[in-house]
């Protein structure tokens, strides 16, 4: 079942990549595994998943420890509180949800203690919905520079969470906005890193890929 779902998702990605002139090998699928059991995560990994995402630190740690699932890459996609940073660094390869200088500074401080350079994405609130975390687009460039100066943090891309809507076409503009923000950062030479875009979920990953997503975060389409 999970294996069939993964095959289906990969086929859909291959199809949309062919249409968009993109290479499917360059798209990372993160299997969002919140509220799923360690058994299910193990099944997904057995079916070829290499990247697992969670939105709660505690839940991720229980799963990773219970099954020795550490061989895959772990992604933190939920809001991260400062007091949980220290533990998060021990588990996550990529933190998608850095949305303030303060949080980045805490990550830098804790990462320095364990000699880690933590890869992060900066989360941007492209829709402006009040319920969403993320930087205001207008604040991105300035915050980017402040965070970039931190030695134990490496910004490898940007992330956004689109609003929930019935029609994926309605969120295309938010994905496009994130790509435009990324292109601006690159054009202003704020970094030489080839920044990646984390955007798109079960209902809208095809639109996100058309708009330039490099990392798609997929839960229901894999596990349901
Ligand atoms: C749950 C979640 C997803 C996956 O959502 P699905 O609709 O189940 O694919 C992606 N990103 C974040 C941040 C999430 O919390």
Tab-separated table of C-alpha atoms and ligand atoms in Angstrom, residues 32 34 36 55 77-78 159 161 201-203 217-221, ligand 1:
chain	number	residue	atom	x	y	z
A	32	UNK	CA	6.091	13.675	6.194
A	34	UNK	CA	3.789	12.986	11.712
A	36	UNK	CA	2.441	7.770	11.583
A	55	UNK	CA	6.757	18.437	12.862
A	77	UNK	CA	9.219	20.870	9.181
A	78	UNK	CA	7.245	22.162	12.179
A	159	UNK	CA	10.601	27.008	2.592
A	161	UNK	CA	3.646	26.447	3.485
A	201	UNK	CA	2.472	18.940	-0.258
A	202	UNK	CA	0.146	16.075	-1.203
A	203	UNK	CA	-2.472	18.221	-2.913
A	217	UNK	CA	6.930	17.467	1.606
A	218	UNK	CA	4.414	14.695	1.156
A	219	UNK	CA	2.360	13.025	3.874
A	220	UNK	CA	-1.094	11.786	2.924
A	221	UNK	CA	-0.273	10.813	-0.646
B	1	LIG	C1	1.827	17.769	7.390
B	1	LIG	C2	2.758	18.611	6.632
B	1	LIG	C3	3.054	18.330	5.292
B	1	LIG	C4	2.425	17.186	4.509
B	1	LIG	O1	1.082	17.433	4.283
B	1	LIG	P1	0.217	16.394	3.377
B	1	LIG	O2	-0.918	17.247	2.942
B	1	LIG	O3	-0.167	15.269	4.274
B	1	LIG	O4	1.072	15.976	2.248
B	1	LIG	C5	3.977	19.149	4.644
B	1	LIG	N1	4.563	20.184	5.274
B	1	LIG	C6	4.311	20.481	6.558
B	1	LIG	C7	4.997	21.630	7.194
B	1	LIG	C8	3.397	19.709	7.272
B	1	LIG	O5	3.138	20.020	8.550
